[in-house]
Coordinates of C-alpha atoms in Angstrom, one line a residue:
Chain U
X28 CA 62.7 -271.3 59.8
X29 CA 66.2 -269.9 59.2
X30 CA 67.8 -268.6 56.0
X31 CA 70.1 -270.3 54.3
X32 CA 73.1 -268.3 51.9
X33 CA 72.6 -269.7 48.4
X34 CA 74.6 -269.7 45.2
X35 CA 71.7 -269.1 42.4
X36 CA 73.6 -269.6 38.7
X37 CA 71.3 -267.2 37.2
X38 CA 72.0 -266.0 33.3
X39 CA 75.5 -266.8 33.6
X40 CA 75.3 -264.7 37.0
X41 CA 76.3 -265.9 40.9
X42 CA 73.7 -264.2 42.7
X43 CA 74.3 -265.3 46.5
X44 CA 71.3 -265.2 47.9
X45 CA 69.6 -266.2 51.7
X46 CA 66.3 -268.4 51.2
X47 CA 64.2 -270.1 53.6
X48 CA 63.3 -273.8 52.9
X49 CA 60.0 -272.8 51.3
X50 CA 60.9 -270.0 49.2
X51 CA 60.4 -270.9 45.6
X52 CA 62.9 -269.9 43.0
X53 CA 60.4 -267.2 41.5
X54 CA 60.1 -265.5 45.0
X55 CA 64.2 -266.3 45.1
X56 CA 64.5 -264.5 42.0
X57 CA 62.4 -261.6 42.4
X58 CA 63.2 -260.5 46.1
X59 CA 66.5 -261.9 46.2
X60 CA 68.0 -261.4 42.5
X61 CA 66.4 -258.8 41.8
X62 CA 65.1 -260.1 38.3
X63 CA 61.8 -259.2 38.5
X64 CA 60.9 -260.1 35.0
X65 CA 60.1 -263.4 35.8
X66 CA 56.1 -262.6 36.8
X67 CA 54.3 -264.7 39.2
X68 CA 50.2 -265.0 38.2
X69 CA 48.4 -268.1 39.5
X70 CA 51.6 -269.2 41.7
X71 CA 50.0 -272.5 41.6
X72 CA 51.5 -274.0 37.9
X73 CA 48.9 -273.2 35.9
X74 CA 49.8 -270.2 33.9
X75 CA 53.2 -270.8 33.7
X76 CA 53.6 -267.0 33.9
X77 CA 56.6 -267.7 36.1
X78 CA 58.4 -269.8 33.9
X79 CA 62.5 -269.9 33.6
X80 CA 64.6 -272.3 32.3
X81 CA 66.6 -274.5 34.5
X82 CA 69.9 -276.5 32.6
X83 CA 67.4 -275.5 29.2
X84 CA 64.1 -276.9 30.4
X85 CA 61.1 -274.7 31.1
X86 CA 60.0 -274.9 34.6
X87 CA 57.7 -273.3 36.7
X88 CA 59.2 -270.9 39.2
X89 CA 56.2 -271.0 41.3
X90 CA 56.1 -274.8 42.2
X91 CA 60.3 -275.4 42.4
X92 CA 61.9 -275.2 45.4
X93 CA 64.7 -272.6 45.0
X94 CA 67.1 -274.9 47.3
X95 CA 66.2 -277.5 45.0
X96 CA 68.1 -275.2 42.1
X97 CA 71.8 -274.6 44.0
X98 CA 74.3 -275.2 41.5
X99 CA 72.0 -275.6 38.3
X100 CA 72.0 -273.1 35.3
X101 CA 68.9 -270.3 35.3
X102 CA 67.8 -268.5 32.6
X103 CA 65.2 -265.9 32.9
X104 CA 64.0 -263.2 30.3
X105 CA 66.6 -260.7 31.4
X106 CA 69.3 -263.0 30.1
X107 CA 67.8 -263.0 26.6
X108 CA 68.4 -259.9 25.5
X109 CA 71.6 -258.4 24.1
X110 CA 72.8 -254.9 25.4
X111 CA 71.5 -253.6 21.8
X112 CA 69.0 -256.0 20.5
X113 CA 66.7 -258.4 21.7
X114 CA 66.3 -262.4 21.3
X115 CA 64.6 -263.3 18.1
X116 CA 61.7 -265.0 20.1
X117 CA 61.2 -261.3 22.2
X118 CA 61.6 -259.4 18.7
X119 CA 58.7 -261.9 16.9
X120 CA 56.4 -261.1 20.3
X121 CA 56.5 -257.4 19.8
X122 CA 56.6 -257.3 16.1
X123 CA 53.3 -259.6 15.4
X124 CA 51.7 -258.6 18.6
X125 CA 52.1 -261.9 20.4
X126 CA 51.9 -259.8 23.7
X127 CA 49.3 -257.0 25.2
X128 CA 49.3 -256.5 28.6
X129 CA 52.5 -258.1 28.9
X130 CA 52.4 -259.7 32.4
X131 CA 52.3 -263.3 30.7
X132 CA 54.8 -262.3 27.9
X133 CA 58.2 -263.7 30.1
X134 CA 56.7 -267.0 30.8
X135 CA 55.5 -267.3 26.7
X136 CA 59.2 -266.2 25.8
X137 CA 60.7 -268.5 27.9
X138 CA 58.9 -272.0 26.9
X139 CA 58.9 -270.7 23.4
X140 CA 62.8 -270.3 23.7
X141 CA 63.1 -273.7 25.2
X142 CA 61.3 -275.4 22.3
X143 CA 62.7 -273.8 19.3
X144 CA 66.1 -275.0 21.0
X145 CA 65.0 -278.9 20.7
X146 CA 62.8 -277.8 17.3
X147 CA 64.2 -275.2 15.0
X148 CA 60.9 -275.6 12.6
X149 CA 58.0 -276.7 15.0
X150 CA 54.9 -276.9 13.2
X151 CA 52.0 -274.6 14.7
X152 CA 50.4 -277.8 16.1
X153 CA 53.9 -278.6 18.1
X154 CA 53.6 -274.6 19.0
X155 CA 50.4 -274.7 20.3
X156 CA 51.3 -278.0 22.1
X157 CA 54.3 -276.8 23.3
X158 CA 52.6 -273.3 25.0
X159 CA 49.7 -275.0 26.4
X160 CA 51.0 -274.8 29.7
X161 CA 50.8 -270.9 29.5
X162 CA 47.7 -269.2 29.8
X163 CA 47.3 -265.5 28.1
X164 CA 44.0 -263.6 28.4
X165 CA 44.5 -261.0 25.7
X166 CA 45.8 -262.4 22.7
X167 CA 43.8 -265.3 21.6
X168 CA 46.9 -267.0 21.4
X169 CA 47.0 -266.7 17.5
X170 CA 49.1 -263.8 17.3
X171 CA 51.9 -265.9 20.2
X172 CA 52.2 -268.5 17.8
X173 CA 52.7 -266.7 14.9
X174 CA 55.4 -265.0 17.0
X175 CA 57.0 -268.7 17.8
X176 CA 56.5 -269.1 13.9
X177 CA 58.4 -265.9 13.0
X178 CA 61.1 -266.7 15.7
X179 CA 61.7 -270.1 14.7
X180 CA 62.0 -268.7 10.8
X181 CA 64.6 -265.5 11.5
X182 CA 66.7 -268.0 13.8
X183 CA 67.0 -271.3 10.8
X184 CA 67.7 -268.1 8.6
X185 CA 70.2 -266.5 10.6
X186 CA 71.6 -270.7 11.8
X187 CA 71.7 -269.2 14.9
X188 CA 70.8 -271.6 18.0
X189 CA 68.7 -269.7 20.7
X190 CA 70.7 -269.4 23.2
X191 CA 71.8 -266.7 25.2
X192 CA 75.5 -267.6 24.9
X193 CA 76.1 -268.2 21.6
X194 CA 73.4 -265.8 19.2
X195 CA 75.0 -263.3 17.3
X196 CA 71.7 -261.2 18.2
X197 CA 73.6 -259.8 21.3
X198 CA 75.5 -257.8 19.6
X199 CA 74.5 -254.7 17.9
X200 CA 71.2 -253.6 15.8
X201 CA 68.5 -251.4 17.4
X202 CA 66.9 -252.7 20.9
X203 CA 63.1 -251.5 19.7
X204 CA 61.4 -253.4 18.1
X205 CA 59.4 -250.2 17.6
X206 CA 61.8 -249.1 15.4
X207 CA 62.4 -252.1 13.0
X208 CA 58.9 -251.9 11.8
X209 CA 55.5 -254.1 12.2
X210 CA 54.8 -257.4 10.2
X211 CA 51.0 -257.1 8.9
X212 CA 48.1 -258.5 11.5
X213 CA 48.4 -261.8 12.3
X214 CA 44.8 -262.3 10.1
X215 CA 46.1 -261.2 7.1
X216 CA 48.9 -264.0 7.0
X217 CA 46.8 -266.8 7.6
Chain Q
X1 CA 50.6 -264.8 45.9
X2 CA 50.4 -268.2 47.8
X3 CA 52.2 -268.6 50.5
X4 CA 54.1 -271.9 51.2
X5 CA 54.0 -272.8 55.5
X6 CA 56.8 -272.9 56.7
X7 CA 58.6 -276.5 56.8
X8 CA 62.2 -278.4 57.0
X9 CA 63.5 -279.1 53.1
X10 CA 65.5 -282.7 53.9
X11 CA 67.8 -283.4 50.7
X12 CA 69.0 -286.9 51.5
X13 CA 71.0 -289.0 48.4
X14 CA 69.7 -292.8 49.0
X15 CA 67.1 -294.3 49.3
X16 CA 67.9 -295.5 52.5
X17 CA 68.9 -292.4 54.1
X18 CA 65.2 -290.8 52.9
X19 CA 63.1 -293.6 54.8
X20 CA 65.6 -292.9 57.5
X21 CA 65.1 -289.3 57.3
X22 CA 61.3 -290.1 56.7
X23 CA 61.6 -292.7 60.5
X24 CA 62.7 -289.6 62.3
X25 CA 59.9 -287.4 61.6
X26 CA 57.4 -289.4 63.5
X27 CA 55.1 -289.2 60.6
X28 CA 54.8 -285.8 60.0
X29 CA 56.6 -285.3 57.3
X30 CA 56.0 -285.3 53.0
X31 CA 58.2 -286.4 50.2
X32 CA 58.6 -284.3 47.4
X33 CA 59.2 -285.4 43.9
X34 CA 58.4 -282.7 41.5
X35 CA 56.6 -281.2 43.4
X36 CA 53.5 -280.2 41.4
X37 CA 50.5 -281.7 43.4
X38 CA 52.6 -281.4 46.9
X39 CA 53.4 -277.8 46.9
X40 CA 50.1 -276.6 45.3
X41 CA 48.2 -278.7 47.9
X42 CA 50.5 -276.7 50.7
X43 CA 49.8 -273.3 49.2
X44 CA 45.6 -274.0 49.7
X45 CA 46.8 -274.9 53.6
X46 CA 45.9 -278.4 52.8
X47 CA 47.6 -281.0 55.1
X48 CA 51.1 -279.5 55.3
X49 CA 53.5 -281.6 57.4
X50 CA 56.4 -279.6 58.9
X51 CA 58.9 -281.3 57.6
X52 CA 59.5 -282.4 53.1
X53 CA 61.7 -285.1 52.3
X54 CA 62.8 -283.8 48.9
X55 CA 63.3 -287.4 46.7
X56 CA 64.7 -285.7 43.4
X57 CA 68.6 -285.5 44.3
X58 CA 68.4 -289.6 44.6
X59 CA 69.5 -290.9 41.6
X60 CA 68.6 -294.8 42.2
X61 CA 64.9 -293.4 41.5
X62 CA 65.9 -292.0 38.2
X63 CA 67.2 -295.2 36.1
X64 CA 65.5 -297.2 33.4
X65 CA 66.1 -300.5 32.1
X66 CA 64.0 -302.5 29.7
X67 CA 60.2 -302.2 31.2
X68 CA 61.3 -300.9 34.8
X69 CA 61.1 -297.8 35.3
X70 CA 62.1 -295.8 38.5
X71 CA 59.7 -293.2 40.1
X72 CA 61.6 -290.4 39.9
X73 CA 61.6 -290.4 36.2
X74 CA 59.9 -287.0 35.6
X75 CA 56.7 -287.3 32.6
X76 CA 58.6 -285.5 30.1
X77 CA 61.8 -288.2 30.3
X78 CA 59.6 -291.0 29.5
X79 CA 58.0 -288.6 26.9
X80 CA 60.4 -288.2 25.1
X81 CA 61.8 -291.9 25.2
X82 CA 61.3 -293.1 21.9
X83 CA 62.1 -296.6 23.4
X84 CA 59.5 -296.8 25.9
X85 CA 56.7 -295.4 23.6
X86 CA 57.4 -297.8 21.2
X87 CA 57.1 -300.7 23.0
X88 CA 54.1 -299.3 25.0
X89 CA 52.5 -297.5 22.9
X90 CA 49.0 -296.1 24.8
X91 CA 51.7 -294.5 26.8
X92 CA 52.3 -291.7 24.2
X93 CA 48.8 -290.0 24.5
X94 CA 48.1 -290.9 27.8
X95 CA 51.3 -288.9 28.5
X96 CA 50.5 -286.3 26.0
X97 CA 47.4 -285.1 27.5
X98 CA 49.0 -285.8 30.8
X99 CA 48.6 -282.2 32.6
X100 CA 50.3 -279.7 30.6
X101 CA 53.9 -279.5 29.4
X102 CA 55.7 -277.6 31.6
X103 CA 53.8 -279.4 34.5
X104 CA 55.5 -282.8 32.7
X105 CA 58.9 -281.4 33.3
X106 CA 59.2 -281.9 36.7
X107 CA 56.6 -284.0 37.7
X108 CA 57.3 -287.2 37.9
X109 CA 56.3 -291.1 37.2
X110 CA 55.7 -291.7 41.2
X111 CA 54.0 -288.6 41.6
X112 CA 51.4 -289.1 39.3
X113 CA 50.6 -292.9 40.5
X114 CA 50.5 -291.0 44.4
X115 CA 49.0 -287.9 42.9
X116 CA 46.4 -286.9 45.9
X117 CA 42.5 -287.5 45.3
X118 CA 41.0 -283.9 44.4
X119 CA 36.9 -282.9 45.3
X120 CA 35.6 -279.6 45.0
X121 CA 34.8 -279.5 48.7
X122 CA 39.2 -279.6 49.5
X123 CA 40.8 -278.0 46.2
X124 CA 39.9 -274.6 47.9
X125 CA 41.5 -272.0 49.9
X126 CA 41.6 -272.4 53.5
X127 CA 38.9 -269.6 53.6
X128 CA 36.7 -271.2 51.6
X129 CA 36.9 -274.5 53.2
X130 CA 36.3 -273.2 56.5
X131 CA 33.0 -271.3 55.1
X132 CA 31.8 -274.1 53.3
X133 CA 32.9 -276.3 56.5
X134 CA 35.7 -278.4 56.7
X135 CA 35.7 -281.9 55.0
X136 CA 36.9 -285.1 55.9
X137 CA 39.7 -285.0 54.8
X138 CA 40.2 -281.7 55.7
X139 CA 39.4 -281.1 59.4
X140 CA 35.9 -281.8 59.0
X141 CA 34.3 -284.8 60.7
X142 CA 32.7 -285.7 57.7
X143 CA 32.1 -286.2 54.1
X144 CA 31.0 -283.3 52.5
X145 CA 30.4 -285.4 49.0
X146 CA 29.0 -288.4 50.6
X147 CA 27.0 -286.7 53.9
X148 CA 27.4 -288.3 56.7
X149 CA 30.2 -290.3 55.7
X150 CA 32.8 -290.1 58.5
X151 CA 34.9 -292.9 57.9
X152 CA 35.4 -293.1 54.0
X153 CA 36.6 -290.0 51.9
X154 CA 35.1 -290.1 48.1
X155 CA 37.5 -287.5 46.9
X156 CA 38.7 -288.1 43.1
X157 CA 41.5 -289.9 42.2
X158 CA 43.3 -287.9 39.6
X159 CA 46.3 -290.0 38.1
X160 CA 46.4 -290.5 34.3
X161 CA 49.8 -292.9 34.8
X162 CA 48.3 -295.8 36.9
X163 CA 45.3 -297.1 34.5
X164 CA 47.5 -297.5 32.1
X165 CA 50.3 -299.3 34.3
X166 CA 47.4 -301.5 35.6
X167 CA 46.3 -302.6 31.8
X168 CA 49.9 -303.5 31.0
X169 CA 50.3 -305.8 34.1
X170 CA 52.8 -303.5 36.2
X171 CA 53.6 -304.2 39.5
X172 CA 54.4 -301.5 42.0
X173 CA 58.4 -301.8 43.6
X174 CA 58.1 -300.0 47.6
X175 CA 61.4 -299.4 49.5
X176 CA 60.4 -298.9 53.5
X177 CA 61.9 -299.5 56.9
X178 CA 61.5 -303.2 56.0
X179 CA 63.3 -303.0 53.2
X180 CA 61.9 -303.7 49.4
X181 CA 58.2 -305.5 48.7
X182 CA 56.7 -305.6 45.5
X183 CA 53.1 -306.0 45.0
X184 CA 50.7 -305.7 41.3
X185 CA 49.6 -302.5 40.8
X186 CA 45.8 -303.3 41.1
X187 CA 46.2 -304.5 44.9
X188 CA 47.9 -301.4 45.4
X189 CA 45.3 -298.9 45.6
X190 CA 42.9 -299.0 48.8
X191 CA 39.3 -297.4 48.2
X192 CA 39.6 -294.0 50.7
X193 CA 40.3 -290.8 49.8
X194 CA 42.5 -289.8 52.3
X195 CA 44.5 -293.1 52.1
X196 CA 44.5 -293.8 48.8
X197 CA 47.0 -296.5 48.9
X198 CA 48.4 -299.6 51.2
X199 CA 51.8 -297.7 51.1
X200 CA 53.3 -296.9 54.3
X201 CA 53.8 -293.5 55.0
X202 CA 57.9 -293.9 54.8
X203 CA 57.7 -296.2 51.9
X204 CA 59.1 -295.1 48.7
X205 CA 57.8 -295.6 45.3
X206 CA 61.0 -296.9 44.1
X207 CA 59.7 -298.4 40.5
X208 CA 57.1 -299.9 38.1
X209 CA 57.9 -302.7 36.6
X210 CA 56.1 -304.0 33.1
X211 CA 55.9 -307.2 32.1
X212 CA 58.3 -308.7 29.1
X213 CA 55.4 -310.1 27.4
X214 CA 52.8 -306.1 27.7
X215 CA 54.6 -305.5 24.7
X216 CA 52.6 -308.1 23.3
X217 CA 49.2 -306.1 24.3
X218 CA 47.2 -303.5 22.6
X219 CA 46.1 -301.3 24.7
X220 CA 44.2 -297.8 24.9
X221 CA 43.7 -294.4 27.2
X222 CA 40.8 -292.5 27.0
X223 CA 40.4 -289.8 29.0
X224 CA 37.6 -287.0 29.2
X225 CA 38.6 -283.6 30.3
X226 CA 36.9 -280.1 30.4
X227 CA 40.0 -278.1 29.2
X228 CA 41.9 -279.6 26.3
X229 CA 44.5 -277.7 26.8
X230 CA 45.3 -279.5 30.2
X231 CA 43.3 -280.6 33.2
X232 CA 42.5 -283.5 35.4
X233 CA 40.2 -286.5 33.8
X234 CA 36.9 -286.7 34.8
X235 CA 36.8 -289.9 33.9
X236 CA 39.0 -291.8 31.9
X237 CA 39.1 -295.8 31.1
X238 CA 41.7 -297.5 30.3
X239 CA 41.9 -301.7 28.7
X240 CA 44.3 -303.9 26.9
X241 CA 44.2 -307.0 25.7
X242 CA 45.6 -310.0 23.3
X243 CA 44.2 -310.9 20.6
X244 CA 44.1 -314.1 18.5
X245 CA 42.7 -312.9 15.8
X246 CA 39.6 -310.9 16.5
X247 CA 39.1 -313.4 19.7
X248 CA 39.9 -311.7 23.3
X249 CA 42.7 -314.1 24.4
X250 CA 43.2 -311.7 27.4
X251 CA 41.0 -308.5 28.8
X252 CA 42.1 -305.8 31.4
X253 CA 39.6 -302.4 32.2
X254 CA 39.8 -300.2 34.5
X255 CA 37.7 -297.0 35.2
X256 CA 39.5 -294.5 37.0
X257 CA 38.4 -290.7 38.0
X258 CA 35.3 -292.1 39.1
X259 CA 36.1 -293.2 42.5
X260 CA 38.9 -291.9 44.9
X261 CA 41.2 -295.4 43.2
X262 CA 41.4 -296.6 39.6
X263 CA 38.7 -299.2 39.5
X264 CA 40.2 -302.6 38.2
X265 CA 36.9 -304.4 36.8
X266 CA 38.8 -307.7 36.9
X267 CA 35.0 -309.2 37.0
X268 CA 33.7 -307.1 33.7
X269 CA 36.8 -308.1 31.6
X270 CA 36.4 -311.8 32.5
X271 CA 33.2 -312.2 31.5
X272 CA 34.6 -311.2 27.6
X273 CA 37.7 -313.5 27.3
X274 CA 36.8 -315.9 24.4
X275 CA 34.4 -313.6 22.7
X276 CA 35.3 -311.6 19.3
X277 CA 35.7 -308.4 19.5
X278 CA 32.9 -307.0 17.3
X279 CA 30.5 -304.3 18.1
X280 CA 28.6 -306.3 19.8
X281 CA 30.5 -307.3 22.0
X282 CA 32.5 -303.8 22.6
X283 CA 28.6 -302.6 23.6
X284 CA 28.2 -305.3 26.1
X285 CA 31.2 -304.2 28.0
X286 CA 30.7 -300.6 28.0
X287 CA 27.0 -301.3 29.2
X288 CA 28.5 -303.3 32.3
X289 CA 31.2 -300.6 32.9
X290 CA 28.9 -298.4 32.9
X291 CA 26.6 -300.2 35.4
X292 CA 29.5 -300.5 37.5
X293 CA 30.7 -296.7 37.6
X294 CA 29.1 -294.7 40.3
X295 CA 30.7 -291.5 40.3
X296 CA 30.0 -288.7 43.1
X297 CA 29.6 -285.2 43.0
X298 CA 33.5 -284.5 43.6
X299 CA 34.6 -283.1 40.5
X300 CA 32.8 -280.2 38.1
X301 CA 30.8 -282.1 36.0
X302 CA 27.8 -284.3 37.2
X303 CA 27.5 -287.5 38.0
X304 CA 25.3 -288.6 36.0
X305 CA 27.1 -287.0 32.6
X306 CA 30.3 -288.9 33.5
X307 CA 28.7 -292.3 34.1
X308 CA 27.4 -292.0 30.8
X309 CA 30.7 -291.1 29.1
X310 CA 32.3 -294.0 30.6
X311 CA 30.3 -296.1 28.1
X312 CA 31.2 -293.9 25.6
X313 CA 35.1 -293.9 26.7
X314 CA 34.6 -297.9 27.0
X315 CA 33.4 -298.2 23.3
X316 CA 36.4 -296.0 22.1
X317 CA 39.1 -297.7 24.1
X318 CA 38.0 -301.5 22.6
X319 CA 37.0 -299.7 19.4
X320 CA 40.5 -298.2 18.9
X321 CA 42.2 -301.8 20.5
X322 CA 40.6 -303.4 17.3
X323 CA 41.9 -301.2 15.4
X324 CA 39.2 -298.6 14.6
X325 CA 39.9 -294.9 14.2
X326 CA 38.7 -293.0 17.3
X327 CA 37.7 -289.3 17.9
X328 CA 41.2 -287.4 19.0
X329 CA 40.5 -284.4 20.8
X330 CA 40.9 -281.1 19.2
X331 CA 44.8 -279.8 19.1
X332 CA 45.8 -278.0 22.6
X333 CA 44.0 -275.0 22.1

């Protein structure tokens, strides 16, 4: 089948970009964007590894036609960050150790982002609710939500929204989390 | 990673101009609404057409008014329509443990009432079907559930939207070549695997439509699942009824996962109008639903396990209709 040139709306980006019918927006955003931060794992919806937002909802990359995204607004993890500090929800994942080997940590970020932009104080029933479309084999999951949990406190603190146009985290501060210190084990807090 | 096949992505914007898209074809040809079962059914190689009719840029199949609601309505809309839930009630858990959330965002109301039959002998690779060898309803010549069944497939149906709609009275709203037909949602299911349905290929599930007075009903979901988290039903049973008092004025039951339709036991339920709804009572009918479930060996767990729990997901559907608290499963994880 032949390629067709695509205008993908990708963290306030035009990324023009030739897909065939079948390509799915996480192969159209790896190979053709570039942004390889969006992982794929089962490719089949269900570990929601690949998720991204599209117009603010979480979808899965893997299952969504990237023809079927021309025109809409993308947002993957690279549009999160600031050019000096990361997104609250990235900063909670590597302070309480919501992530290990990582390669499920984009997809985690991404729903959790989505639902602390609807909720600003989910409870850790509507976090656990709210993930359960994303599978992680390291953490246990306890530490992720008491990431969500930390997130979802520093942005009602700060009365920041969490979104990647308007948070004041985008601008200056330290960009490792390494730096800013660990919060105690997630066991100790519970 | 899974490879789609390669196929023709069709993006018509009418309903008209999709069956006509859908005529050309000559049959081989899908339509896509979110996209969830389709697309993970073409990465396992199973029955991909050359050519997807994409339905979500069609925005006739997105509107709701009152009880009708158009197909293309993805889970998470009428999830979060306070409206809806309110006035339909079993609708809120039945959507809640309806796949997973990000699986609710895109697919959508017509998807889940066509959602294909699954069987542990076709949810495979391509490889693994062919070493296994092929099933019916796979390029086999026959049944690998059912041996030596080569005309009916006893593949599972899946849908966790359709016993419900059934319960409540919906009827089914088609658009095809012949233009619109509307028929009740329990005629609208046909007991194959592979065919699932008396929908034409080109027809489109436009809408279900509730009744005004299945507001007046109570009604329940039960479903039985390995993963809590999200996964297909194993079995699930659904009912309703009206009450006058604690007298069954009206009874609807269906037991679906345990057959390749939703099984309307219009012949169980009538047998209990009139009675009162004690214990009782709520053991006779799970003892004939359970009499009248024969699952297969199609899905993970055995046969014999799930027949049992449809008694058991009987007696907590009427139990929690009377107004009894029932077991809720455990939080997502």
């Amino acid at each position: 089948m032949s390629k067709t040139l695509v205008t993908l709306h990708v963290n306030e980006r035009a990324y023009e970009v030739a897909v065939r019918p079948q390509d799915t927006l996480a192969l159209a955003l790896r190979d053709g964007c570039g942004l390889t931060g969006t992982k794929v794992g089962c490719d089949l919806g269900t570990c929601g590894c690949c998720t991204v937002l599209v117009d603010g909802r979480p979808v899965l990359g893997c299952l969504t036609l990237a023809l079927e995204v021309e025109g809409r607004r993308i947002e993957t993890i690279e549009g999160l960050a600031g050019a000096e500090r990361l997104h609250p929800v990235q900063k909670a994942f590597a302070e309480c150790g919501g992530s290990q080997c990582g390669y499920c940590t984009p997809g985690f970020v991404m729903t959790s982002v989505a639902l602390l932009r609807t909720n600003g104080a989910p409870s850790r029933d509507e976090i656990k609710e709210a993930i359960a479309g994303n599978l992680c084999r390291c953490t246990g999951y306890a530490k992720i939500v008491d990431a969500v949990e930390q997130a979802a406190t520093e942005l009602r603190q700060a009365g920041n929204e969490a979104s990647p146009t308007t948070d004041a985290h985008r601008s200056g501060g330290s960009n490792d989390a390494r730096l800013q210190g660990r919060r105690q084990p997630a066991t100790a807090r519970r | 990673m899974m490879i789609l096949p390669e196929f023709d992505l069709l993006r018509p914007r009418s309903v008209d101009e999709a069956v006509a898209a859908a005529r050309r074809t000559s049959g081989a040809f899908d339509y896509l609404g979110g996209g969830t079962d389709l697309l993970c059914n073409y990465k396992w190689g199973i029955n991909a057409n050359p050519t997807v009719i994409s339905l979500r840029h069609i925005g006739e199949l997105n509107e709701r008014q009152g009880g009708s609601l158009g197909g293309g309505l993805t889970l998470a809309e009428l999830e979060a329509d306070e409206d809806f839930l309110h006035d339909f009630p079993a609708f809120r858990r039945t959507l809640a443990r309806l796949a997973s959330p990000l699986i609710r965002q895109t697919g959508t109301l017509a998807g889940n009432i066509l959602v294909d039959t699954r069987c542990i002998w076709l949810n495979q690779s391509a490889f693994a079907r062919r070493a296994l060898g092929n099933c019916l309803k796979a390029d086999g010549p026959e049944c690998r559930v059912v041996k030596g069944s080569t005309d009916r497939c006893y593949a599972n149906y899946s849908g966790d939207m359709a016993p419900v709609f059934m319960v409540y009275g919906a009827e089914i709203r088609l658009a095809g070549p012949d233009g619109e037909r509307t028929l009740p949602l329990t005629e609208f299911f046909s007991l194959d695997g592979r065919t699932r349905n008396v929908k034409a290929p080109e027809e489109i599930v436009v809408a279900l439509d509730l009744p005004g007075d299945a507001r007046t009903l109570r009604a329940s979901y039960q479903k039985f699942r390995v993963r809590e988290a999200w996964d297909f039903p194993e079995l699930a049973v659904a009912a309703s009824a009206r009450m006058d008092g604690d007298r069954i004025e009206e009874l609807s039951l269906v037991a679906s996962a345990v057959a390749s339709i939703p099984l309307w036991m219009d012949e169980i339920a009538a047998k209990y109008v009139g009675r009162t709804l004690d214990d009782e009572t709520i053991d006779a009918v799970a003892g004939d639903m359970f009499k009248a479930s024969r699952p297969v060996r199609a899905t993970l767990l055995p046969p014999g396990y799930r027949k049992h729990m449809v008694r058991v997901m009987t007696t907590r559907a009427l139990r929690e209709i009377r107004g009894d608290a029932v077991p809720v499963p455990a939080a997502a994880m």
